[in-house]
């Protein structure tokens, strides 16, 4: 690199050049050199799970259909005995809504999997999920999962995920009860993460598991499809662990596969499966499975910012910064001492996540310090005076979202 100082005395030039090369030697000799560079934005993907309400023609809707300001259920000539065709009618209805908002669709043949093409180069995918159950109400419930393309962990990428959540919530009668989840994958494009970053992430969530628990309802604390990270820990198998001993075992692993195996394989709440040899090709992500199902855009935003921000902090933090926050807290926990951060909100502030800290601070205060169980039905304004006809187009514009309440099933 040629540096020109036309008006600077020669001796000063020499001193500046010496300082430049001295700084270069210091930076390149440090193990945490990456923290001095501007890291590229991470990427993420999101999976929305929800039950989708339909009503056959000729059947009267439940009494609440016209009285509680819900988005209206999809009418269909098909019944639950024609489940595959009915599922594709729902896919088509969702396609029409997303298409109206620039998410142009390319439907495959009549299979169980449909691709939604966004911006011509990325795709949203609709599929069914047999683990989802509808509330005990008088509808035909379809089990739907909507999967995003790879999005940039930037305001624009997060806004797209929020928009899709808002559109589904606004236009359809759906349920995000305790059989549904919101899964977020965090990656570095297709590059994946090195072992050191994975160890820091798993150590972070293991250490602060109890601190972060209030962000989720009790039904998600040890869900069969999202095992609690401490309960999943088996590296090696002992009757009891101190937090510090668990951290030591995490950092003693030699490969990502060994680290992944140490947390029980496929279904822990923080999942490394896609980074190991048995993962999905081209999907080099850390998956976060603990969040309850939701289509509330603000909750979607806060959780993406939280898990994405924590992964980003772990890849940027120096060894000293990680030790001062995570390892020192672990030692204080083991000794039964008070430690900082002492709440989830304080922890988010400690890793410079001000927006989600503000969101969860207000939400936890509103809900007496614990996230409530998921909503049975999402509320919003109806699109017409009758149920949505699966054969009609939707022409409503803009992203709208209503308030969410619990419905007595």
Short mmCIF file of C-alpha atoms in Angstrom, two decimals:
data_model
loop_
_atom_site.label_atom_id
_atom_site.label_comp_id
_atom_site.label_asym_id
_atom_site.label_seq_id
_atom_site.Cartn_x
_atom_site.Cartn_y
_atom_site.Cartn_z
CA UNK A 1 0.00 0.00 0.00
CA UNK A 2 1.42 3.37 -1.03
CA UNK A 3 0.71 6.17 1.43
CA UNK A 4 1.46 9.77 0.41
CA UNK A 5 2.10 12.64 2.87
CA UNK A 6 3.06 15.54 0.55
CA UNK A 7 3.12 18.28 3.18
CA UNK A 8 4.49 16.30 6.15
CA UNK A 9 8.20 16.60 7.20
CA UNK A 10 10.36 13.59 6.38
CA UNK A 11 11.03 12.58 10.03
CA UNK A 12 7.31 12.64 10.79
CA UNK A 13 6.69 10.47 7.74
CA UNK A 14 9.22 7.96 9.05
CA UNK A 15 7.54 7.87 12.46
CA UNK A 16 4.08 7.36 10.89
CA UNK A 17 5.33 4.51 8.71
CA UNK A 18 7.03 2.87 11.71
CA UNK A 19 3.80 3.14 13.72
CA UNK A 20 1.81 1.63 10.83
CA UNK A 21 4.02 -1.46 10.54
CA UNK A 22 4.22 -1.86 14.32
CA UNK A 23 0.43 -1.87 14.51
CA UNK A 24 0.27 -4.36 11.64
CA UNK A 25 2.63 -6.75 13.45
CA UNK A 26 0.60 -6.52 16.66
CA UNK A 27 -2.72 -7.21 14.94
CA UNK A 28 -1.53 -10.11 12.80
CA UNK A 29 0.14 -11.75 15.80
CA UNK A 30 -3.05 -11.83 17.89
CA UNK A 31 -5.32 -14.87 17.96
CA UNK A 32 -8.33 -12.58 18.04
CA UNK A 33 -7.28 -10.60 14.95
CA UNK A 34 -10.75 -11.16 13.44
CA UNK A 35 -12.24 -8.85 16.06
CA UNK A 36 -10.29 -5.94 14.54
CA UNK A 37 -11.86 -6.44 11.10
CA UNK A 38 -15.37 -5.53 10.01
CA UNK A 39 -17.22 -8.87 9.86
CA UNK A 40 -19.67 -9.43 7.04
CA UNK A 41 -23.36 -9.65 7.99
CA UNK A 42 -24.58 -13.05 9.06
CA UNK A 43 -27.48 -14.78 7.33
CA UNK A 44 -30.60 -16.42 8.71
CA UNK A 45 -33.60 -18.50 7.79
CA UNK A 46 -36.89 -18.88 9.62
CA UNK A 47 -39.59 -21.55 9.82
CA UNK A 48 -43.17 -20.56 10.68
CA UNK A 49 -45.43 -23.35 11.91
CA UNK A 50 -49.19 -22.86 12.13
CA UNK A 51 -52.53 -24.66 11.87
CA UNK A 52 -54.67 -23.28 9.03
CA UNK A 53 -58.48 -23.21 9.37
CA UNK A 54 -60.83 -24.28 6.55
CA UNK A 55 -64.59 -24.90 6.36
CA UNK A 56 -66.37 -27.03 3.71
CA UNK A 57 -69.14 -25.39 1.71
CA UNK A 58 -72.53 -26.34 3.12
CA UNK A 59 -71.31 -26.30 6.72
CA UNK A 60 -72.10 -23.47 9.11
CA UNK A 61 -69.06 -21.80 10.68
CA UNK A 62 -68.69 -21.80 14.48
CA UNK A 63 -70.64 -19.11 16.31
CA UNK A 64 -67.49 -17.05 16.81
CA UNK A 65 -66.87 -16.79 13.06
CA UNK A 66 -68.76 -13.53 12.60
CA UNK A 67 -68.62 -12.08 16.09
CA UNK A 68 -65.03 -11.77 17.25
CA UNK A 69 -63.35 -9.88 14.42
CA UNK A 70 -61.16 -12.81 13.35
CA UNK A 71 -59.60 -13.23 9.93
CA UNK A 72 -62.03 -15.54 8.20
CA UNK A 73 -61.54 -19.24 7.54
CA UNK A 74 -61.01 -20.49 3.98
CA UNK A 75 -64.10 -22.00 2.34
CA UNK A 76 -63.52 -25.07 0.20
CA UNK A 77 -65.52 -27.58 -1.85
CA UNK A 78 -63.18 -30.23 -0.41
CA UNK A 79 -63.41 -32.05 2.91
CA UNK A 80 -60.81 -33.53 5.23
CA UNK A 81 -61.14 -36.85 3.38
CA UNK A 82 -59.47 -35.08 0.44
CA UNK A 83 -56.60 -33.86 2.59
CA UNK A 84 -53.92 -33.60 -0.10
CA UNK A 85 -56.04 -31.53 -2.48
CA UNK A 86 -57.32 -29.40 0.41
CA UNK A 87 -53.74 -28.70 1.49
CA UNK A 88 -52.90 -27.47 -2.01
CA UNK A 89 -55.93 -25.19 -2.03
CA UNK A 90 -54.55 -23.61 1.13
CA UNK A 91 -51.11 -23.34 -0.50
CA UNK A 92 -52.71 -21.62 -3.50
CA UNK A 93 -54.54 -19.16 -1.23
CA UNK A 94 -51.30 -18.28 0.58
CA UNK A 95 -49.53 -17.98 -2.79
CA UNK A 96 -52.06 -15.40 -4.00
CA UNK A 97 -51.56 -13.23 -0.93
CA UNK A 98 -47.76 -13.36 -1.08
CA UNK A 99 -47.79 -12.79 -4.83
CA UNK A 100 -49.73 -9.54 -4.30
CA UNK A 101 -46.84 -8.31 -2.16
CA UNK A 102 -44.02 -9.04 -4.59
CA UNK A 103 -43.25 -12.59 -3.49
CA UNK A 104 -43.87 -14.06 -6.95
CA UNK A 105 -44.72 -17.73 -6.94
CA UNK A 106 -43.67 -20.71 -8.99
CA UNK A 107 -45.84 -23.69 -8.15
CA UNK A 108 -44.42 -27.16 -8.63
CA UNK A 109 -46.49 -30.16 -9.65
CA UNK A 110 -49.16 -31.26 -7.19
CA UNK A 111 -46.80 -32.69 -4.62
CA UNK A 112 -46.55 -32.12 -0.87
CA UNK A 113 -43.99 -29.37 -1.37
CA UNK A 114 -44.54 -26.03 -3.08
CA UNK A 115 -41.93 -23.35 -3.73
CA UNK A 116 -42.66 -19.65 -3.46
CA UNK A 117 -40.17 -17.64 -5.48
CA UNK A 118 -39.12 -14.24 -4.11
CA UNK A 119 -37.01 -11.73 -6.07
CA UNK A 120 -36.42 -14.43 -8.74
CA UNK A 121 -33.36 -15.82 -6.94
CA UNK A 122 -34.64 -16.87 -3.51
CA UNK A 123 -37.56 -19.00 -2.46
CA UNK A 124 -40.11 -19.32 0.29
CA UNK A 125 -41.26 -22.91 0.72
CA UNK A 126 -44.62 -24.25 1.88
CA UNK A 127 -44.91 -27.76 3.22
CA UNK A 128 -46.99 -29.70 5.72
CA UNK A 129 -45.88 -30.64 9.25
CA UNK A 130 -47.58 -33.64 10.82
CA UNK A 131 -46.62 -32.58 14.37
CA UNK A 132 -48.99 -29.58 14.32
CA UNK A 133 -52.47 -29.86 15.84
CA UNK A 134 -55.38 -27.47 15.52
CA UNK A 135 -57.41 -26.28 18.52
CA UNK A 136 -60.52 -28.21 19.45
CA UNK A 137 -62.79 -26.01 17.35
CA UNK A 138 -65.21 -26.77 14.52
CA UNK A 139 -62.81 -26.32 11.62
CA UNK A 140 -60.79 -28.54 9.32
CA UNK A 141 -57.25 -27.74 10.41
CA UNK A 142 -54.32 -28.07 8.02
CA UNK A 143 -50.75 -28.47 9.27
CA UNK A 144 -48.57 -25.91 7.51
CA UNK A 145 -44.92 -24.89 7.73
CA UNK A 146 -43.62 -21.88 5.81
CA UNK A 147 -39.84 -21.81 5.35
CA UNK A 148 -37.86 -18.76 4.30
CA UNK A 149 -35.00 -18.50 1.86
CA UNK A 150 -31.55 -17.46 3.08
CA UNK A 151 -31.94 -13.85 4.24
CA UNK A 152 -29.35 -11.31 5.32
CA UNK A 153 -29.27 -10.59 9.05
CA UNK A 154 -29.92 -6.92 8.33
CA UNK A 155 -32.96 -4.68 8.85
CA UNK A 156 -34.07 -5.48 5.28
CA UNK A 157 -33.85 -9.25 5.74
CA UNK A 158 -35.62 -9.15 9.10
CA UNK A 159 -38.32 -6.89 7.62
CA UNK A 160 -39.08 -9.51 4.97
CA UNK A 161 -39.63 -12.18 7.63
CA UNK A 162 -41.84 -9.77 9.60
CA UNK A 163 -43.83 -8.94 6.47
CA UNK A 164 -44.58 -12.58 5.69
CA UNK A 165 -45.65 -13.25 9.28
CA UNK A 166 -47.94 -10.22 9.20
CA UNK A 167 -49.51 -11.24 5.89
CA UNK A 168 -50.39 -14.74 7.11
CA UNK A 169 -51.77 -13.36 10.36
CA UNK A 170 -53.74 -10.65 8.59
CA UNK A 171 -55.31 -12.71 5.82
CA UNK A 172 -56.01 -16.15 7.28
CA UNK A 173 -57.53 -17.75 10.34
CA UNK A 174 -54.63 -19.64 11.86
CA UNK A 175 -53.53 -21.05 15.19
CA UNK A 176 -50.06 -20.93 16.74
CA UNK A 177 -50.75 -23.03 19.80
CA UNK A 178 -48.28 -25.05 21.87
CA UNK A 179 -47.86 -27.68 19.13
CA UNK A 180 -46.18 -25.10 16.90
CA UNK A 181 -42.73 -23.56 17.04
CA UNK A 182 -40.71 -20.76 15.47
CA UNK A 183 -37.31 -22.04 14.35
CA UNK A 184 -34.49 -19.68 13.38
CA UNK A 185 -31.32 -20.78 11.57
CA UNK A 186 -28.28 -18.50 11.81
CA UNK A 187 -25.41 -18.92 9.37
CA UNK A 188 -22.52 -17.21 7.61
CA UNK A 189 -23.90 -17.66 4.11
CA UNK A 190 -22.77 -21.14 3.00
CA UNK A 191 -19.47 -21.00 4.91
CA UNK A 192 -20.63 -22.31 8.27
CA UNK A 193 -18.83 -21.54 11.53
CA UNK A 194 -15.50 -22.78 12.88
CA UNK A 195 -15.37 -24.99 15.96
CA UNK A 196 -14.30 -22.11 18.22
CA UNK A 197 -17.39 -20.05 17.44
CA UNK A 198 -19.67 -23.07 17.90
CA UNK A 199 -18.08 -23.77 21.29
CA UNK A 200 -18.67 -20.18 22.36
CA UNK A 201 -22.30 -20.25 21.23
CA UNK A 202 -23.08 -23.54 22.98
CA UNK A 203 -21.23 -22.40 26.10
CA UNK A 204 -23.17 -19.12 26.12
CA UNK A 205 -26.59 -20.75 25.89
CA UNK A 206 -25.66 -23.48 28.37
CA UNK A 207 -24.45 -20.94 30.92
CA UNK A 208 -27.37 -18.54 30.57
CA UNK A 209 -30.10 -21.12 29.96
CA UNK A 210 -32.04 -20.27 33.13
CA UNK A 211 -31.58 -16.56 32.56
CA UNK A 212 -33.12 -16.75 29.07
CA UNK A 213 -35.95 -19.12 30.08
CA UNK A 214 -38.48 -16.32 30.86
CA UNK A 215 -38.46 -15.37 27.16
CA UNK A 216 -40.35 -18.62 26.41
CA UNK A 217 -43.57 -20.16 27.78
CA UNK A 218 -43.26 -23.12 30.14
CA UNK A 219 -44.38 -25.54 27.42
CA UNK A 220 -41.16 -24.75 25.49
CA UNK A 221 -38.73 -25.14 28.38
CA UNK A 222 -38.18 -28.85 27.71
CA UNK A 223 -40.21 -29.55 24.60
CA UNK A 224 -39.88 -32.94 22.90
CA UNK A 225 -38.91 -31.18 19.67
CA UNK A 226 -36.64 -28.65 21.40
CA UNK A 227 -34.84 -30.33 24.30
CA UNK A 228 -33.54 -28.03 27.00
CA UNK A 229 -29.86 -27.49 26.31
CA UNK A 230 -28.78 -28.53 29.82
CA UNK A 231 -30.96 -31.65 29.75
CA UNK A 232 -29.60 -32.57 26.32
CA UNK A 233 -25.99 -32.22 27.49
CA UNK A 234 -24.16 -35.58 27.59
CA UNK A 235 -20.48 -34.78 27.16
CA UNK A 236 -19.43 -37.03 28.83
CA UNK A 237 -22.30 -38.63 30.78
CA UNK A 238 -22.05 -37.86 34.48
CA UNK A 239 -24.66 -37.63 37.21
CA UNK A 240 -24.14 -33.93 37.74
CA UNK A 241 -22.22 -31.02 36.35
CA UNK A 242 -21.24 -27.64 37.56
CA UNK A 243 -21.66 -24.95 34.92
CA UNK A 244 -17.90 -24.37 34.83
CA UNK A 245 -17.22 -28.10 34.32
CA UNK A 246 -19.72 -28.19 31.48
CA UNK A 247 -18.01 -25.21 29.85
CA UNK A 248 -14.65 -26.95 30.17
CA UNK A 249 -16.07 -30.07 28.51
CA UNK A 250 -17.55 -27.99 25.69
CA UNK A 251 -14.19 -26.35 24.96
CA UNK A 252 -12.38 -29.70 25.17
CA UNK A 253 -14.21 -31.02 22.09
CA UNK A 254 -12.07 -31.48 18.99
CA UNK A 255 -14.64 -31.42 16.19
CA UNK A 256 -18.07 -29.94 15.51
CA UNK A 257 -19.45 -33.49 15.23
CA UNK A 258 -18.17 -34.28 18.74
CA UNK A 259 -19.70 -31.07 20.07
CA UNK A 260 -23.01 -31.77 18.33
CA UNK A 261 -23.11 -35.30 19.72
CA UNK A 262 -22.51 -33.87 23.17
CA UNK A 263 -25.86 -32.11 23.00
CA UNK A 264 -28.00 -35.07 22.05
CA UNK A 265 -28.06 -34.94 18.26
CA UNK A 266 -31.04 -33.69 16.27
CA UNK A 267 -33.50 -31.99 18.59
CA UNK A 268 -31.79 -29.87 21.25
CA UNK A 269 -33.07 -26.32 21.55
CA UNK A 270 -29.74 -25.10 20.13
CA UNK A 271 -28.85 -27.48 17.33
CA UNK A 272 -25.55 -27.91 15.43
CA UNK A 273 -26.74 -30.75 13.19
CA UNK A 274 -26.47 -28.76 9.97
CA UNK A 275 -22.81 -27.91 10.63
CA UNK A 276 -21.75 -31.53 11.05
CA UNK A 277 -21.08 -34.17 8.44
CA UNK A 278 -24.69 -35.38 8.63
CA UNK A 279 -26.23 -31.97 7.99
CA UNK A 280 -28.19 -30.74 5.00
CA UNK A 281 -25.80 -29.88 2.13
CA UNK A 282 -25.42 -26.12 1.71
CA UNK A 283 -27.29 -25.39 4.95
CA UNK A 284 -24.43 -24.54 7.33
CA UNK A 285 -26.42 -23.09 10.19
CA UNK A 286 -26.94 -23.14 13.93
CA UNK A 287 -30.64 -23.81 14.54
CA UNK A 288 -32.57 -22.32 17.46
CA UNK A 289 -35.73 -24.34 18.15
CA UNK A 290 -36.88 -23.09 21.55
CA UNK A 291 -39.21 -20.24 20.55
CA UNK A 292 -42.96 -20.80 20.66
CA UNK A 293 -44.93 -20.58 17.44
CA UNK A 294 -46.00 -17.06 16.56
CA UNK A 295 -46.92 -14.86 13.61
CA UNK A 296 -46.65 -11.64 15.61
CA UNK A 297 -44.12 -9.56 13.60
CA UNK A 298 -42.60 -7.81 16.62
CA UNK A 299 -41.90 -11.12 18.39
CA UNK A 300 -40.40 -12.52 15.18
CA UNK A 301 -38.12 -9.50 14.90
CA UNK A 302 -36.99 -9.62 18.52
CA UNK A 303 -36.09 -13.31 18.43
CA UNK A 304 -34.16 -13.07 15.15
CA UNK A 305 -32.24 -10.11 16.56
CA UNK A 306 -31.58 -12.02 19.79
CA UNK A 307 -30.20 -15.29 18.45
CA UNK A 308 -28.49 -13.63 15.49
CA UNK A 309 -26.97 -11.01 17.76
CA UNK A 310 -25.68 -13.55 20.27
CA UNK A 311 -24.04 -15.62 17.51
CA UNK A 312 -22.49 -12.46 16.09
CA UNK A 313 -21.21 -11.46 19.54
CA UNK A 314 -19.68 -14.92 20.03
CA UNK A 315 -17.81 -14.75 16.72
CA UNK A 316 -16.51 -11.22 17.44
CA UNK A 317 -15.77 -11.46 21.16
CA UNK A 318 -12.15 -11.76 22.21
CA UNK A 319 -11.18 -14.54 24.56
CA UNK A 320 -10.97 -11.97 27.35
CA UNK A 321 -14.43 -10.56 26.64
CA UNK A 322 -15.95 -14.04 26.55
CA UNK A 323 -14.21 -15.02 29.80
CA UNK A 324 -15.37 -11.89 31.61
CA UNK A 325 -19.04 -12.35 30.63
CA UNK A 326 -19.59 -16.10 30.32
CA UNK A 327 -16.89 -17.95 32.25
CA UNK A 328 -16.87 -15.56 35.21
CA UNK A 329 -20.68 -15.79 35.42
CA UNK A 330 -20.44 -19.60 35.38
CA UNK A 331 -18.02 -19.58 38.32
CA UNK A 332 -20.27 -17.24 40.29
CA UNK A 333 -23.29 -19.48 39.57
CA UNK A 334 -21.43 -22.53 40.85
CA UNK A 335 -20.50 -20.69 44.05
CA UNK A 336 -24.07 -19.51 44.60
CA UNK A 337 -23.01 -15.88 44.41
CA UNK A 338 -24.94 -13.05 42.83
CA UNK A 339 -23.66 -12.39 39.34
CA UNK A 340 -24.14 -9.85 36.61
CA UNK A 341 -26.02 -9.93 34.32
CA UNK A 342 -28.83 -11.02 36.60
CA UNK A 343 -31.74 -10.96 34.13
CA UNK A 344 -32.35 -11.76 30.47
CA UNK A 345 -32.67 -8.05 29.72
CA UNK A 346 -29.34 -7.26 31.40
CA UNK A 347 -27.72 -10.09 29.45
CA UNK A 348 -28.99 -8.75 26.13
CA UNK A 349 -27.64 -5.32 27.01
CA UNK A 350 -24.27 -6.87 27.90
CA UNK A 351 -23.94 -8.22 24.35
CA UNK A 352 -25.08 -4.90 22.87
CA UNK A 353 -28.59 -5.99 21.83
CA UNK A 354 -30.43 -2.85 22.87
CA UNK A 355 -33.55 -3.28 20.71
CA UNK A 356 -34.49 -6.80 21.85
CA UNK A 357 -33.56 -5.84 25.43
CA UNK A 358 -36.09 -3.01 25.26
CA UNK A 359 -38.74 -5.25 23.67
CA UNK A 360 -38.38 -8.08 26.17
CA UNK A 361 -38.14 -5.65 29.09
CA UNK A 362 -41.58 -4.29 28.27
CA UNK A 363 -43.05 -7.68 27.42
CA UNK A 364 -41.81 -9.40 30.58
CA UNK A 365 -43.10 -6.53 32.70
CA UNK A 366 -46.51 -6.81 31.02
CA UNK A 367 -46.63 -10.59 31.56
CA UNK A 368 -45.33 -10.66 35.16
CA UNK A 369 -41.86 -11.85 34.23
CA UNK A 370 -42.75 -14.89 32.09
CA UNK A 371 -43.80 -15.36 28.47
CA UNK A 372 -47.39 -16.71 28.38
CA UNK A 373 -48.50 -19.73 26.39
CA UNK A 374 -49.14 -19.34 22.66
CA UNK A 375 -52.34 -17.95 21.23
CA UNK A 376 -55.01 -20.35 19.98
CA UNK A 377 -56.28 -18.03 17.27
CA UNK A 378 -54.63 -14.95 15.82
CA UNK A 379 -56.90 -11.93 15.69
CA UNK A 380 -57.17 -9.25 13.04
CA UNK A 381 -59.70 -7.54 10.81
CA UNK A 382 -61.82 -9.76 8.52
CA UNK A 383 -61.36 -9.33 4.78
CA UNK A 384 -65.09 -9.48 3.98
CA UNK A 385 -68.46 -10.32 5.48
CA UNK A 386 -68.09 -14.00 4.62
CA UNK A 387 -65.40 -16.64 4.94
CA UNK A 388 -62.55 -16.46 2.44
CA UNK A 389 -63.34 -18.29 -0.79
CA UNK A 390 -60.36 -20.36 -1.90
CA UNK A 391 -61.22 -19.60 -5.54
CA UNK A 392 -61.11 -15.80 -5.15
CA UNK A 393 -58.16 -13.42 -5.32
CA UNK A 394 -57.17 -11.14 -2.46
CA UNK A 395 -56.56 -7.54 -3.47
CA UNK A 396 -55.88 -6.00 -0.06
CA UNK A 397 -52.64 -4.01 0.13
CA UNK A 398 -50.19 -3.19 2.89
CA UNK A 399 -49.04 -5.12 5.91
CA UNK A 400 -51.54 -5.12 8.75
CA UNK A 401 -51.58 -6.98 12.03
CA UNK A 402 -54.24 -7.11 14.71
CA UNK A 403 -54.08 -7.78 18.41
CA UNK A 404 -53.72 -11.34 19.65
CA UNK A 405 -55.83 -12.85 22.40
CA UNK A 406 -56.53 -16.25 23.85
CA UNK A 407 -59.70 -18.00 22.68
CA UNK A 408 -61.35 -20.51 24.95
CA UNK A 409 -61.21 -23.82 23.08
#
